[in-house]
mmCIF file of C-alpha atoms and ligand atoms in Angstrom:
data_model
loop_
_atom_site.group_PDB
_atom_site.id
_atom_site.type_symbol
_atom_site.label_atom_id
_atom_site.label_comp_id
_atom_site.label_asym_id
_atom_site.label_seq_id
_atom_site.Cartn_x
_atom_site.Cartn_y
_atom_site.Cartn_z
ATOM 1 C CA UNK E 30 0.000 0.000 0.000
ATOM 2 C CA UNK E 31 1.269 3.406 -0.939
ATOM 3 C CA UNK E 32 0.858 5.946 1.818
ATOM 4 C CA UNK E 33 1.787 9.465 0.661
ATOM 5 C CA UNK E 34 4.659 10.983 2.674
ATOM 6 C CA UNK E 35 3.549 12.892 5.750
ATOM 7 C CA UNK E 36 3.202 16.622 5.019
ATOM 8 C CA UNK E 37 4.652 18.414 8.047
ATOM 9 C CA UNK E 38 2.883 21.699 7.252
ATOM 10 C CA UNK E 39 -0.490 19.974 7.138
ATOM 11 C CA UNK E 40 0.278 18.301 10.465
ATOM 12 C CA UNK E 41 1.152 21.707 11.976
ATOM 13 C CA UNK E 42 -2.137 23.116 10.723
ATOM 14 C CA UNK E 43 -4.012 20.143 12.151
ATOM 15 C CA UNK E 44 -2.319 20.552 15.556
ATOM 16 C CA UNK E 45 -3.231 24.256 15.650
ATOM 17 C CA UNK E 46 -6.861 23.382 14.864
ATOM 18 C CA UNK E 47 -6.961 20.673 17.561
ATOM 19 C CA UNK E 48 -5.510 23.108 20.140
ATOM 20 C CA UNK E 49 -8.329 25.548 19.330
ATOM 21 C CA UNK E 50 -10.952 22.857 19.817
ATOM 22 C CA UNK E 51 -11.526 22.217 16.097
ATOM 23 C CA UNK E 52 -12.261 18.995 14.191
ATOM 24 C CA UNK E 53 -9.708 17.263 11.960
ATOM 25 C CA UNK E 54 -10.370 14.157 9.878
ATOM 26 C CA UNK E 55 -7.245 12.006 10.013
ATOM 27 C CA UNK E 56 -6.329 8.862 8.121
ATOM 28 C CA UNK E 57 -5.675 5.810 10.260
ATOM 29 C CA UNK E 58 -4.723 2.342 9.074
ATOM 30 C CA UNK E 59 -8.353 1.206 9.610
ATOM 31 C CA UNK E 60 -10.695 4.024 8.535
ATOM 32 C CA UNK E 61 -10.592 7.835 8.645
ATOM 33 C CA UNK E 62 -11.281 9.186 12.129
ATOM 34 C CA UNK E 63 -12.790 12.510 13.166
ATOM 35 C CA UNK E 64 -10.250 13.800 15.673
ATOM 36 C CA UNK E 65 -10.762 16.319 18.478
ATOM 37 C CA UNK E 66 -8.809 17.101 21.653
ATOM 38 C CA UNK E 67 -9.865 14.445 24.180
ATOM 39 C CA UNK E 68 -9.234 16.868 27.057
ATOM 40 C CA UNK E 69 -11.533 19.570 25.632
ATOM 41 C CA UNK E 70 -15.181 18.855 26.476
ATOM 42 C CA UNK E 71 -16.548 21.320 23.917
ATOM 43 C CA UNK E 72 -14.419 19.784 21.182
ATOM 44 C CA UNK E 73 -15.649 16.287 22.066
ATOM 45 C CA UNK E 74 -19.233 17.571 22.023
ATOM 46 C CA UNK E 75 -18.591 19.068 18.582
ATOM 47 C CA UNK E 76 -17.563 15.622 17.282
ATOM 48 C CA UNK E 77 -20.858 14.121 18.405
ATOM 49 C CA UNK E 78 -22.738 17.031 16.808
ATOM 50 C CA UNK E 79 -20.885 16.782 13.473
ATOM 51 C CA UNK E 80 -21.624 13.047 13.255
ATOM 52 C CA UNK E 81 -25.169 13.252 14.574
ATOM 53 C CA UNK E 82 -24.080 10.594 17.051
ATOM 54 C CA UNK E 83 -26.148 9.876 20.185
ATOM 55 C CA UNK E 84 -24.372 11.025 23.369
ATOM 56 C CA UNK E 85 -24.454 7.601 25.002
ATOM 57 C CA UNK E 86 -22.173 6.067 22.351
ATOM 58 C CA UNK E 87 -18.650 6.054 23.792
ATOM 59 C CA UNK E 88 -15.683 7.116 21.649
ATOM 60 C CA UNK E 89 -12.168 5.705 21.420
ATOM 61 C CA UNK E 90 -9.274 7.747 22.824
ATOM 62 C CA UNK E 91 -6.337 7.649 20.397
ATOM 63 C CA UNK E 92 -2.895 7.922 21.965
ATOM 64 C CA UNK E 93 0.686 8.241 20.707
ATOM 65 C CA UNK E 94 2.168 5.332 22.687
ATOM 66 C CA UNK E 95 1.530 2.719 25.359
ATOM 67 C CA UNK E 96 2.787 5.016 28.151
ATOM 68 C CA UNK E 97 -0.550 6.797 27.748
ATOM 69 C CA UNK E 98 -2.358 3.648 28.982
ATOM 70 C CA UNK E 99 -1.595 4.671 32.551
ATOM 71 C CA UNK E 100 -2.917 8.189 32.004
ATOM 72 C CA UNK E 101 -6.346 7.144 30.744
ATOM 73 C CA UNK E 102 -6.859 3.865 32.619
ATOM 74 C CA UNK E 103 -6.780 3.606 36.411
ATOM 75 C CA UNK E 104 -5.782 -0.032 36.218
ATOM 76 C CA UNK E 105 -3.402 -1.350 33.549
ATOM 77 C CA UNK E 106 -3.261 -5.138 33.825
ATOM 78 C CA UNK E 107 -0.292 -7.063 32.467
ATOM 79 C CA UNK E 108 -2.625 -8.431 29.767
ATOM 80 C CA UNK E 109 -3.090 -4.896 28.387
ATOM 81 C CA UNK E 110 0.647 -4.281 28.394
ATOM 82 C CA UNK E 111 1.228 -7.550 26.570
ATOM 83 C CA UNK E 112 -1.325 -6.737 23.856
ATOM 84 C CA UNK E 113 0.029 -3.201 23.461
ATOM 85 C CA UNK E 114 3.543 -4.596 23.176
ATOM 86 C CA UNK E 115 2.568 -6.954 20.376
ATOM 87 C CA UNK E 116 -0.094 -4.999 18.481
ATOM 88 C CA UNK E 117 0.537 -1.272 19.089
ATOM 89 C CA UNK E 118 0.800 0.823 17.130
ATOM 90 C CA UNK E 119 -1.872 -0.981 15.152
ATOM 91 C CA UNK E 120 -5.576 -1.781 14.653
ATOM 92 C CA UNK E 121 -6.389 -2.920 18.199
ATOM 93 C CA UNK E 122 -8.549 -1.048 20.732
ATOM 94 C CA UNK E 123 -8.252 -2.010 24.402
ATOM 95 C CA UNK E 124 -11.065 -1.330 26.903
ATOM 96 C CA UNK E 125 -9.925 -0.742 30.515
ATOM 97 C CA UNK E 126 -11.289 0.776 33.745
ATOM 98 C CA UNK E 127 -11.147 4.526 33.160
ATOM 99 C CA UNK E 128 -9.092 7.097 35.042
ATOM 100 C CA UNK E 129 -10.558 10.442 36.106
ATOM 101 C CA UNK E 130 -9.153 11.991 32.922
ATOM 102 C CA UNK E 131 -11.660 10.055 30.779
ATOM 103 C CA UNK E 132 -14.830 12.106 31.066
ATOM 104 C CA UNK E 133 -18.414 10.831 30.947
ATOM 105 C CA UNK E 134 -18.628 12.456 27.533
ATOM 106 C CA UNK E 135 -15.924 10.116 26.218
ATOM 107 C CA UNK E 136 -17.101 6.956 27.951
ATOM 108 C CA UNK E 137 -20.831 7.491 27.565
ATOM 109 C CA UNK E 138 -21.018 7.450 31.364
ATOM 110 C CA UNK E 139 -19.491 3.967 31.644
ATOM 111 C CA UNK E 140 -16.713 3.106 34.037
ATOM 112 C CA UNK E 141 -14.415 2.016 31.205
ATOM 113 C CA UNK E 142 -12.450 3.748 28.460
ATOM 114 C CA UNK E 143 -11.427 2.461 25.013
ATOM 115 C CA UNK E 144 -7.805 3.159 23.984
ATOM 116 C CA UNK E 145 -6.038 2.766 20.675
ATOM 117 C CA UNK E 146 -2.617 3.708 19.282
ATOM 118 C CA UNK E 147 -2.881 3.904 15.476
ATOM 119 C CA UNK E 148 0.019 2.935 13.203
ATOM 120 C CA UNK E 149 -0.806 5.067 10.159
ATOM 121 C CA UNK E 150 2.149 7.451 9.665
ATOM 122 C CA UNK E 151 -0.128 10.503 9.383
ATOM 123 C CA UNK E 152 -2.120 9.661 12.519
ATOM 124 C CA UNK E 153 1.089 8.857 14.326
ATOM 125 C CA UNK E 154 2.717 12.144 13.264
ATOM 126 C CA UNK E 155 -0.378 14.073 14.340
ATOM 127 C CA UNK E 156 -0.527 12.433 17.772
ATOM 128 C CA UNK E 157 3.204 12.889 18.355
ATOM 129 C CA UNK E 158 3.067 16.584 17.393
ATOM 130 C CA UNK E 159 -0.149 17.264 19.313
ATOM 131 C CA UNK E 160 1.329 15.847 22.485
ATOM 132 C CA UNK E 161 -2.073 14.926 23.834
ATOM 133 C CA UNK E 162 -4.802 12.466 22.946
ATOM 134 C CA UNK E 163 -7.704 12.705 20.526
ATOM 135 C CA UNK E 164 -11.103 11.096 20.438
ATOM 136 C CA UNK E 165 -11.656 9.772 16.915
ATOM 137 C CA UNK E 166 -14.844 8.042 15.916
ATOM 138 C CA UNK E 167 -15.025 7.097 12.263
ATOM 139 C CA UNK E 168 -15.370 10.293 10.209
ATOM 140 C CA UNK E 169 -18.847 9.596 8.855
ATOM 141 C CA UNK E 170 -22.390 10.611 9.737
ATOM 142 C CA UNK E 171 -23.831 8.285 12.367
ATOM 143 C CA UNK E 172 -25.027 4.983 10.944
ATOM 144 C CA UNK E 173 -23.470 5.429 7.500
ATOM 145 C CA UNK E 174 -20.666 3.510 5.803
ATOM 146 C CA UNK E 175 -17.250 4.378 7.290
ATOM 147 C CA UNK E 176 -14.828 6.437 5.160
ATOM 148 C CA UNK E 177 -11.589 4.917 3.840
ATOM 149 C CA UNK E 178 -10.519 7.876 1.670
ATOM 150 C CA UNK E 179 -10.344 11.650 2.165
ATOM 151 C CA UNK E 180 -12.924 11.993 -0.633
ATOM 152 C CA UNK E 181 -15.426 9.883 1.352
ATOM 153 C CA UNK E 182 -15.062 12.273 4.305
ATOM 154 C CA UNK E 183 -15.411 15.382 2.153
ATOM 155 C CA UNK E 184 -18.535 14.027 0.465
ATOM 156 C CA UNK E 185 -20.214 13.178 3.777
ATOM 157 C CA UNK E 186 -19.106 15.791 6.366
ATOM 158 C CA UNK E 187 -17.482 18.518 4.241
ATOM 159 C CA UNK E 188 -15.379 21.516 5.272
ATOM 160 C CA UNK E 189 -16.804 24.563 7.076
ATOM 161 C CA UNK E 190 -18.502 26.922 6.486
ATOM 162 C CA UNK E 191 -20.713 24.792 4.241
ATOM 163 C CA UNK E 192 -19.622 21.523 5.836
ATOM 164 C CA UNK E 193 -19.100 20.453 9.423
ATOM 165 C CA UNK E 194 -15.370 20.028 10.030
ATOM 166 C CA UNK E 195 -12.191 22.143 9.844
ATOM 167 C CA UNK E 196 -9.684 20.010 7.936
ATOM 168 C CA UNK E 197 -9.241 16.664 6.210
ATOM 169 C CA UNK E 198 -5.721 15.245 6.142
ATOM 170 C CA UNK E 199 -5.342 13.194 2.961
ATOM 171 C CA UNK E 200 -3.135 10.225 3.780
ATOM 172 C CA UNK E 201 -4.399 8.046 0.929
ATOM 173 C CA UNK E 202 -6.716 5.033 1.103
ATOM 174 C CA UNK E 203 -6.710 3.203 4.457
ATOM 175 C CA UNK E 204 -4.646 -0.002 4.237
ATOM 176 C CA UNK E 205 -6.799 -2.133 6.623
ATOM 177 C CA UNK E 206 -10.162 -0.768 5.536
ATOM 178 C CA UNK E 207 -12.389 -1.876 8.450
ATOM 179 C CA UNK E 208 -12.493 -0.633 12.045
ATOM 180 C CA UNK E 209 -10.100 -1.856 14.729
ATOM 181 C CA UNK E 210 -10.594 -5.030 16.735
ATOM 182 C CA UNK E 211 -11.970 -4.107 20.184
ATOM 183 C CA UNK E 212 -11.055 -6.262 23.197
ATOM 184 C CA UNK E 213 -12.474 -5.621 26.653
ATOM 185 C CA UNK E 214 -9.975 -6.265 29.459
ATOM 186 C CA UNK E 215 -12.045 -4.597 32.188
ATOM 187 C CA UNK E 216 -13.942 -7.714 33.245
ATOM 188 C CA UNK E 217 -13.074 -11.063 34.754
ATOM 189 C CA UNK E 218 -12.308 -12.584 31.354
ATOM 190 C CA UNK E 219 -11.081 -10.876 28.175
ATOM 191 C CA UNK E 220 -13.861 -10.381 25.681
ATOM 192 C CA UNK E 221 -13.934 -9.514 22.000
ATOM 193 C CA UNK E 222 -16.380 -6.638 21.417
ATOM 194 C CA UNK E 223 -15.760 -6.014 17.712
ATOM 195 C CA UNK E 224 -13.929 -8.320 15.278
ATOM 196 C CA UNK E 225 -11.247 -6.817 13.051
ATOM 197 C CA UNK E 226 -7.980 -7.541 11.270
ATOM 198 C CA UNK E 227 -6.400 -8.751 14.519
ATOM 199 C CA UNK E 228 -8.278 -11.955 15.254
ATOM 200 C CA UNK E 229 -9.499 -13.509 18.478
ATOM 201 C CA UNK E 230 -7.025 -16.332 17.903
ATOM 202 C CA UNK E 231 -4.118 -13.858 17.745
ATOM 203 C CA UNK E 232 -5.251 -12.228 20.992
ATOM 204 C CA UNK E 233 -5.550 -15.625 22.685
ATOM 205 C CA UNK E 234 -2.069 -16.547 21.585
ATOM 206 C CA UNK E 235 -0.554 -13.473 23.233
ATOM 207 C CA UNK E 236 -2.726 -13.649 26.354
ATOM 208 C CA UNK E 237 -2.380 -17.400 26.780
ATOM 209 C CA UNK E 238 -6.063 -17.679 27.679
ATOM 210 C CA UNK E 239 -9.502 -17.781 26.144
ATOM 211 C CA UNK E 240 -10.998 -14.557 24.823
ATOM 212 C CA UNK E 241 -14.788 -14.680 24.924
ATOM 213 C CA UNK E 242 -16.374 -14.328 21.514
ATOM 214 C CA UNK E 243 -18.139 -11.208 20.305
ATOM 215 C CA UNK E 244 -21.620 -11.455 21.716
ATOM 216 C CA UNK E 245 -24.457 -10.511 19.398
ATOM 217 C CA UNK E 246 -26.123 -8.444 22.096
ATOM 218 C CA UNK E 247 -23.036 -7.112 23.848
ATOM 219 C CA UNK E 248 -24.588 -4.072 25.497
ATOM 220 C CA UNK E 249 -21.445 -1.978 25.660
ATOM 221 C CA UNK E 250 -20.396 -1.609 22.062
ATOM 222 C CA UNK E 251 -22.963 0.411 20.148
ATOM 223 C CA UNK E 252 -20.753 -0.125 17.092
ATOM 224 C CA UNK E 253 -22.342 -3.520 17.255
ATOM 225 C CA UNK E 254 -25.821 -2.109 16.971
ATOM 226 C CA UNK E 255 -27.727 -3.008 13.880
ATOM 227 C CA UNK E 256 -28.153 -0.198 11.391
ATOM 228 C CA UNK E 257 -24.458 0.513 11.420
ATOM 229 C CA UNK E 258 -22.085 0.627 8.474
ATOM 230 C CA UNK E 259 -25.128 0.775 6.206
ATOM 231 C CA UNK E 260 -25.403 2.093 2.651
ATOM 232 C CA UNK E 261 -28.512 4.100 1.775
ATOM 233 C CA UNK E 262 -29.533 1.604 -0.888
ATOM 234 C CA UNK E 263 -31.021 -1.729 0.245
ATOM 235 C CA UNK E 264 -28.372 -4.448 0.364
ATOM 236 C CA UNK E 265 -28.935 -8.185 0.054
ATOM 237 C CA UNK E 266 -26.431 -10.931 0.841
ATOM 238 C CA UNK E 267 -26.928 -13.863 -1.523
ATOM 239 C CA UNK E 268 -25.347 -17.297 -1.754
ATOM 240 C CA UNK E 269 -22.766 -17.192 -4.577
ATOM 241 C CA UNK E 270 -24.310 -20.219 -6.283
ATOM 242 C CA UNK E 271 -27.692 -18.502 -6.560
ATOM 243 C CA UNK E 272 -26.334 -15.122 -7.688
ATOM 244 C CA UNK E 273 -26.982 -15.710 -11.397
ATOM 245 C CA UNK E 274 -30.597 -16.683 -10.706
ATOM 246 C CA UNK E 275 -31.102 -13.623 -8.457
ATOM 247 C CA UNK E 276 -29.797 -11.240 -11.095
ATOM 248 C CA UNK E 277 -32.278 -12.677 -13.572
ATOM 249 C CA UNK E 278 -35.087 -12.666 -11.015
ATOM 250 C CA UNK E 279 -34.496 -8.939 -10.437
ATOM 251 C CA UNK E 280 -34.268 -8.159 -14.152
ATOM 252 C CA UNK E 281 -36.627 -5.184 -13.704
ATOM 253 C CA UNK E 282 -34.284 -3.487 -11.207
ATOM 254 C CA UNK E 283 -30.984 -1.728 -11.534
ATOM 255 C CA UNK E 284 -28.438 -3.738 -9.546
ATOM 256 C CA UNK E 285 -24.906 -3.205 -8.276
ATOM 257 C CA UNK E 286 -23.146 -6.501 -7.632
ATOM 258 C CA UNK E 287 -20.081 -7.440 -5.555
ATOM 259 C CA UNK E 288 -19.150 -11.070 -6.166
ATOM 260 C CA UNK E 289 -16.227 -13.323 -7.116
ATOM 261 C CA UNK E 290 -15.134 -12.554 -10.684
ATOM 262 C CA UNK E 291 -16.134 -16.100 -11.696
ATOM 263 C CA UNK E 292 -19.781 -15.357 -10.774
ATOM 264 C CA UNK E 293 -20.003 -12.037 -12.589
ATOM 265 C CA UNK E 294 -21.626 -12.293 -16.000
ATOM 266 C CA UNK E 295 -20.394 -10.070 -18.790
ATOM 267 C CA UNK E 296 -23.643 -8.570 -19.974
ATOM 268 C CA UNK E 297 -26.580 -8.411 -17.605
ATOM 269 C CA UNK E 298 -28.461 -5.331 -18.810
ATOM 270 C CA UNK E 299 -29.828 -4.586 -15.323
ATOM 271 C CA UNK E 300 -26.390 -4.626 -13.648
ATOM 272 C CA UNK E 301 -25.156 -1.022 -13.583
ATOM 273 C CA UNK E 302 -21.988 -1.835 -11.627
ATOM 274 C CA UNK E 303 -20.223 -5.187 -11.210
ATOM 275 C CA UNK E 304 -17.290 -5.318 -8.792
ATOM 276 C CA UNK E 305 -15.050 -8.379 -8.421
ATOM 277 C CA UNK E 306 -14.681 -9.519 -4.795
ATOM 278 C CA UNK E 307 -11.184 -10.301 -3.527
ATOM 279 C CA UNK E 308 -10.689 -13.895 -2.454
ATOM 280 C CA UNK E 309 -8.270 -12.962 0.298
ATOM 281 C CA UNK E 310 -10.127 -11.781 3.449
ATOM 282 C CA UNK E 311 -7.733 -8.923 4.275
ATOM 283 C CA UNK E 312 -7.880 -7.633 0.708
ATOM 284 C CA UNK E 313 -11.686 -7.965 0.751
ATOM 285 C CA UNK E 314 -11.785 -5.906 3.973
ATOM 286 C CA UNK E 315 -9.435 -3.263 2.607
ATOM 287 C CA UNK E 316 -11.768 -2.568 -0.314
ATOM 288 C CA UNK E 317 -15.108 -3.261 1.383
ATOM 289 C CA UNK E 318 -16.229 0.261 2.333
ATOM 290 C CA UNK E 319 -14.882 1.832 -0.864
ATOM 291 C CA UNK E 320 -16.875 -0.797 -2.778
ATOM 292 C CA UNK E 321 -20.029 -0.082 -0.749
ATOM 293 C CA UNK E 322 -19.612 3.670 -1.314
ATOM 294 C CA UNK E 323 -19.247 3.094 -5.074
ATOM 295 C CA UNK E 324 -22.221 0.765 -5.247
ATOM 296 C CA UNK E 325 -24.333 3.194 -3.228
ATOM 297 C CA UNK E 326 -23.475 6.019 -5.648
ATOM 298 C CA UNK E 327 -24.042 3.926 -8.787
ATOM 299 C CA UNK E 328 -27.740 4.625 -9.182
ATOM 300 C CA UNK E 329 -28.590 0.998 -8.393
ATOM 301 C CA UNK E 330 -31.879 0.248 -6.627
ATOM 302 C CA UNK E 331 -30.499 -2.835 -4.918
ATOM 303 C CA UNK E 332 -26.977 -3.867 -3.902
ATOM 304 C CA UNK E 333 -26.307 -7.598 -4.247
ATOM 305 C CA UNK E 334 -23.304 -8.975 -2.397
ATOM 306 C CA UNK E 335 -22.229 -12.599 -2.676
ATOM 307 C CA UNK E 336 -21.759 -14.088 0.798
ATOM 308 C CA UNK E 337 -18.048 -14.511 1.515
ATOM 309 C CA UNK E 338 -16.693 -17.914 2.604
ATOM 310 C CA UNK E 339 -17.094 -19.209 6.191
ATOM 311 C CA UNK E 340 -14.156 -19.370 8.588
ATOM 312 C CA UNK E 341 -12.564 -17.269 11.341
ATOM 313 C CA UNK E 342 -10.484 -15.213 8.911
ATOM 314 C CA UNK E 343 -13.739 -13.935 7.348
ATOM 315 C CA UNK E 344 -15.438 -13.063 10.645
ATOM 316 C CA UNK E 345 -14.742 -9.294 10.584
ATOM 317 C CA UNK E 346 -15.933 -8.930 6.985
ATOM 318 C CA UNK E 347 -19.009 -11.073 7.707
ATOM 319 C CA UNK E 348 -19.821 -8.874 10.719
ATOM 320 C CA UNK E 349 -19.736 -5.659 8.631
ATOM 321 C CA UNK E 350 -21.774 -7.205 5.800
ATOM 322 C CA UNK E 351 -24.457 -8.475 8.189
ATOM 323 C CA UNK E 352 -24.787 -4.972 9.597
ATOM 324 C CA UNK E 353 -24.808 -3.364 6.169
ATOM 325 C CA UNK E 354 -27.640 -5.679 5.206
ATOM 326 C CA UNK E 355 -29.745 -5.201 8.323
ATOM 327 C CA UNK E 356 -29.166 -1.455 8.368
ATOM 328 C CA UNK E 357 -29.871 -0.659 4.747
ATOM 329 C CA UNK E 358 -33.247 0.869 3.987
ATOM 330 C CA UNK E 359 -35.615 -1.940 3.074
ATOM 331 C CA UNK E 360 -36.897 -2.013 -0.434
ATOM 332 C CA UNK E 361 -40.666 -1.398 -0.324
ATOM 333 C CA UNK E 362 -41.181 -4.315 -2.659
ATOM 334 C CA UNK E 363 -41.700 -7.790 -1.101
ATOM 335 C CA UNK E 364 -39.353 -9.897 -3.315
ATOM 336 C CA UNK E 365 -36.296 -8.661 -1.440
ATOM 337 C CA UNK E 366 -37.473 -10.365 1.752
ATOM 338 C CA UNK E 367 -36.938 -13.756 0.132
ATOM 339 C CA UNK E 368 -33.271 -13.294 -0.758
HETATM 340 O O1 TXA I 412 -10.593 1.645 13.813
HETATM 341 C C1 TXA I 412 -11.202 2.340 14.623
HETATM 342 O O2 TXA I 412 -11.381 1.991 15.803
HETATM 343 C C2 TXA I 412 -11.732 3.689 14.135
HETATM 344 C C3 TXA I 412 -10.535 4.580 13.778
HETATM 345 C C4 TXA I 412 -10.943 5.970 13.394
HETATM 346 O O3 TXA I 412 -9.611 4.570 14.826
HETATM 347 N N1 TXA I 412 -12.589 4.300 15.083
HETATM 348 C C5 TXA I 412 -13.847 3.833 15.303
HETATM 349 O O4 TXA I 412 -14.586 4.618 16.174
HETATM 350 O O5 TXA I 412 -14.297 2.848 14.772
HETATM 351 P P1 TXA I 412 -16.168 4.508 16.313
HETATM 352 O O6 TXA I 412 -16.537 5.609 17.257
HETATM 353 O O7 TXA I 412 -16.804 4.501 14.989
HETATM 354 O O8 TXA I 412 -16.378 3.172 17.058
HETATM 355 C C6 TXA I 412 -15.991 3.098 18.407
HETATM 356 C C7 TXA I 412 -16.463 1.823 19.014
HETATM 357 C C8 TXA I 412 -17.938 1.841 19.243
HETATM 358 O O9 TXA I 412 -18.455 0.582 18.883
HETATM 359 C C9 TXA I 412 -18.020 2.047 20.735
HETATM 360 O O10 TXA I 412 -19.164 1.514 21.285
HETATM 361 C C10 TXA I 412 -16.802 1.318 21.216
HETATM 362 O O11 TXA I 412 -15.842 1.663 20.286
HETATM 363 N N2 TXA I 412 -16.403 1.796 22.534
HETATM 364 C C11 TXA I 412 -15.891 2.991 22.853
HETATM 365 N N3 TXA I 412 -15.687 3.084 24.188
HETATM 366 C C12 TXA I 412 -16.050 1.906 24.706
HETATM 367 C C13 TXA I 412 -16.090 1.379 26.033
HETATM 368 N N4 TXA I 412 -15.689 2.089 27.090
HETATM 369 N N5 TXA I 412 -16.535 0.108 26.194
HETATM 370 C C14 TXA I 412 -16.941 -0.602 25.123
HETATM 371 N N6 TXA I 412 -16.950 -0.164 23.853
HETATM 372 C C15 TXA I 412 -16.511 1.078 23.658
HETATM 373 MG MG1 MG I 413 -18.074 4.210 13.370
#
């Protein structure tokens, strides 16, 4: 992946904006985040307002290094240090009992705080220069597909005065493409709250113990709510072997299709956009949101996505697709219910 070299002047501008309580969209290795000074309550409130995000949804505090664990968490177990040692900087978020520095605004009133140290060179440069911490939810309107390019952020949130934020740092397309893995270390047993590039198996290997699986109704991770990561257009997951039949069945509708190249026909008149799906799970994840954004903008009335294979390495992608499907506006017409 080609990440453009960090532009020091842009970083300086971003730091000045953060110090004044402004909002900066920053590239991370997972998705673009909407950064604001974590120690400035008004700035944190402005993030929620720009996203249209409910106040009880906690945000992740992004830090420059693992030393910051002890500033934001009142207890830092050896398990957290071990995970930070192996996976930071990188796409892993660790939930710990909060310190007094983590306000109710950040934690949604919970007694825990989520911490992450991103590896993207631009995010890293920003955090190092800012010499503080930033909250950074994904830089999209609440409930919409997360942004993996600067253009996605501009199209959704936009720059003031017409838009909602102060600056977008363009660090190229995000190399991971889906949000960080979240592991909760605040309870008796470690628990996976959101699957991501770093798998449960990898966490277990480092911790030397079982990590409880992501629980469908885990109450503490609203990112796991349905109606998240959803395109505006209805989306249907279909078995790859029935894709051809579905395309024909929906001949009267404009479709956008994401499926293995072998399943894509060459000339279905109702298919306005056909995107080949990667057969490697990490590559699939990297392109997933960009593909959903493209399909959503294609003028299609229905997005058809071939179900990816089973298996633990596909869990994070499967999780995002399930949510995209359940969150997408339902087509008023009954046939979609049968897919
Ligand atoms: O990859 C990522 O994590 C991206 C980039 C920008 O770093 N950020 C991101 O933020 O995905 P957001 O706000 O879209 O998702 C944050 C998730 C939510 O599901 C939230 O519920 C969970 O983190 N979270 C935050 N604080 C938590 C806490 N104290 N306990 C449990 N879950 C928490
Ligand atoms: Mg998000």
